[in-house]
Tab-separated table of C-alpha atoms in Angstrom:
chain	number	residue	atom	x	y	z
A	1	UNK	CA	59.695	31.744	18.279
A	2	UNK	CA	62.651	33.054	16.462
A	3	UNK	CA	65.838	30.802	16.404
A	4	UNK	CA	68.074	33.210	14.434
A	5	UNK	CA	67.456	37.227	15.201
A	6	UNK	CA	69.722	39.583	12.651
A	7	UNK	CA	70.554	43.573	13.920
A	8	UNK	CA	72.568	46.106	12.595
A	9	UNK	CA	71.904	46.915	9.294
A	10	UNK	CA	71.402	49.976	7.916
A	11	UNK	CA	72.711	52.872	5.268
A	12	UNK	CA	76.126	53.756	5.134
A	13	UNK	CA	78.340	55.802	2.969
A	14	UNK	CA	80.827	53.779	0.517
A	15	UNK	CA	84.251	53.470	2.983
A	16	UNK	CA	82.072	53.428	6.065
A	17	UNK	CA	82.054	50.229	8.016
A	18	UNK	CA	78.430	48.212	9.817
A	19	UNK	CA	78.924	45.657	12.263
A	20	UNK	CA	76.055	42.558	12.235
A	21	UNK	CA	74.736	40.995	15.046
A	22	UNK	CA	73.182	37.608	14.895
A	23	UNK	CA	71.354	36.131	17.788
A	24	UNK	CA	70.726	32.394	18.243
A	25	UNK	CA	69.005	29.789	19.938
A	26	UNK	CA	71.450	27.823	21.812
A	27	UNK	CA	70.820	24.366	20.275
A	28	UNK	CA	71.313	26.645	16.452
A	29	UNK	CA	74.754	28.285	18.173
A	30	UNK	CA	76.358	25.197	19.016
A	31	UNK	CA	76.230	23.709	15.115
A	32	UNK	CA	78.806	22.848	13.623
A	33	UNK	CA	79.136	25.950	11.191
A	34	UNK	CA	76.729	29.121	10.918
A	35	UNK	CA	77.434	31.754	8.018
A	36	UNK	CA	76.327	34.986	6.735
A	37	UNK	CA	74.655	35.065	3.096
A	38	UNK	CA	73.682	38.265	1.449
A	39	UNK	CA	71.436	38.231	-1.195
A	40	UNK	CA	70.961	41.899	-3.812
A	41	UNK	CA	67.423	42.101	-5.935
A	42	UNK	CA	67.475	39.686	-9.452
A	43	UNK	CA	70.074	37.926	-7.608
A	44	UNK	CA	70.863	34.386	-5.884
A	45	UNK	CA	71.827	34.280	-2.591
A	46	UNK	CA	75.228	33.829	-2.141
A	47	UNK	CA	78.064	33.184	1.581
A	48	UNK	CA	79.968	35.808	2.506
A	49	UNK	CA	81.571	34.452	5.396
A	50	UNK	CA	81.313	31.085	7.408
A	51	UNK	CA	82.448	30.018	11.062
A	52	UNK	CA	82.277	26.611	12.322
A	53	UNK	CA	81.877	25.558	15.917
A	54	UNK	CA	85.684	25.254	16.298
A	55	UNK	CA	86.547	28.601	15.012
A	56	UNK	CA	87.471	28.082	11.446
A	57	UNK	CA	86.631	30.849	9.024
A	58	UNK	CA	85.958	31.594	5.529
A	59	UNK	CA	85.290	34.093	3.596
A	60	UNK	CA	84.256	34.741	-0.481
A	61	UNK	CA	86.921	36.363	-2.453
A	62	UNK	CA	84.772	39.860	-2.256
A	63	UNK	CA	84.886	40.401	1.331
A	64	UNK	CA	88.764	39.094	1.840
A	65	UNK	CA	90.249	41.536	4.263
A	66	UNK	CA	87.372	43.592	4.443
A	67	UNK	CA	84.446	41.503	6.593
A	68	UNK	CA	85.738	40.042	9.745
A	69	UNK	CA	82.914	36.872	11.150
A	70	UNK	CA	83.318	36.180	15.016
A	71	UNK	CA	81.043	34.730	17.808
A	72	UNK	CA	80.286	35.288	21.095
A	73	UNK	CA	79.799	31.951	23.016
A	74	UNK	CA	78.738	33.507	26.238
A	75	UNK	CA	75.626	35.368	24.197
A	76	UNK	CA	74.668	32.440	21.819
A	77	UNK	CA	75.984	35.579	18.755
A	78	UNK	CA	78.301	35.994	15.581
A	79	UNK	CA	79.011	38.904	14.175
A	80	UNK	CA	79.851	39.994	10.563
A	81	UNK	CA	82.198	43.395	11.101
A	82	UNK	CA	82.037	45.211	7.675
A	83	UNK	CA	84.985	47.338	6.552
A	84	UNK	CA	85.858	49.668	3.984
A	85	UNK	CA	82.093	49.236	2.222
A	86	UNK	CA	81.264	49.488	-1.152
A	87	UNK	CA	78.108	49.957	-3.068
A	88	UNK	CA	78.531	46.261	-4.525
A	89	UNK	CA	78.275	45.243	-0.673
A	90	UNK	CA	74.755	46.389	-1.024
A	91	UNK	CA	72.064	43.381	-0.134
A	92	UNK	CA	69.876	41.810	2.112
A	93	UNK	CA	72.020	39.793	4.932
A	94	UNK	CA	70.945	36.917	6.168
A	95	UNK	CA	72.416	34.730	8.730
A	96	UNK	CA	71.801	31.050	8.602
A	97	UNK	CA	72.317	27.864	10.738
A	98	UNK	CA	71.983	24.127	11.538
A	99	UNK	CA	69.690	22.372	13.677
A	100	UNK	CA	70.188	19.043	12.776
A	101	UNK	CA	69.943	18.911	8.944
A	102	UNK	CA	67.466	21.295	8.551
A	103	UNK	CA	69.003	24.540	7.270
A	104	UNK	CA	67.267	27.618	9.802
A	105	UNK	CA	67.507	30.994	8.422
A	106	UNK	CA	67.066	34.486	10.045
A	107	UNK	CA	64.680	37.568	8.702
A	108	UNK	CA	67.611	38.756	7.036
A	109	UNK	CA	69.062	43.021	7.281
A	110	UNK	CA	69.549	45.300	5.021
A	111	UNK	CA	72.464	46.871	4.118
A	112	UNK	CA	72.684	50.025	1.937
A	113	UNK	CA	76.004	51.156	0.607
A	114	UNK	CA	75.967	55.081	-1.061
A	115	UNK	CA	78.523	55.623	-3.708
């Protein structure tokens, strides 16, 4: 049974934007942080954004004023809104979670960005 369920990838043109969707089990939602990683071929997988239980987000320098990461508490779902894309932004997106101290991990999405 899947704990962590990521929609909404796709291709977009460079500019465009793509808005993430990441469902989760309810014991994986209430965590104390979940995060979106993206991860391009040859590459290590890297954060792009972070929310913890209370609210708090981060974000890597990359994505600063571009990504926007947000939750839903009533549907157990963040969200990774994607502005102003670029081809760099290209990757696989994965979103990832706690339950207890085991890291959980989704399928992952890809996103395509055309120059």
């Amino acid at each position: 049974q899947a704990q962590l369920v990521e929609t909404g990838g796709g291709l977009v043109q460079a500019g465009g934007s793509l808005r993430l969707s990441c469902a989760a089990s309810p014991r994986i939602f209430s965590g104390k942080v979940m995060a979106w990683y993206r991860q391009s071929p040859g590459k290590q997988r890297d954060m792009v954004a972070s929310i913890t239980a209370g609210g708090t987000t981060d974000y890597t320098d990359s994505v600063k004023g571009r990504f926007r990461i947000s939750k839903d508490i009533r549907k157990n779902t963040i969200y990774l809104q994607m502005n102003d894309l670029k081809p760099e932004d290209t990757a696989v997106y994965y979103c990832r979670g706690n339950l207890g101290v085991a890291e959980v991990w989704g399928q992952g999405t890809q996103v395509t960005v055309s120059s």
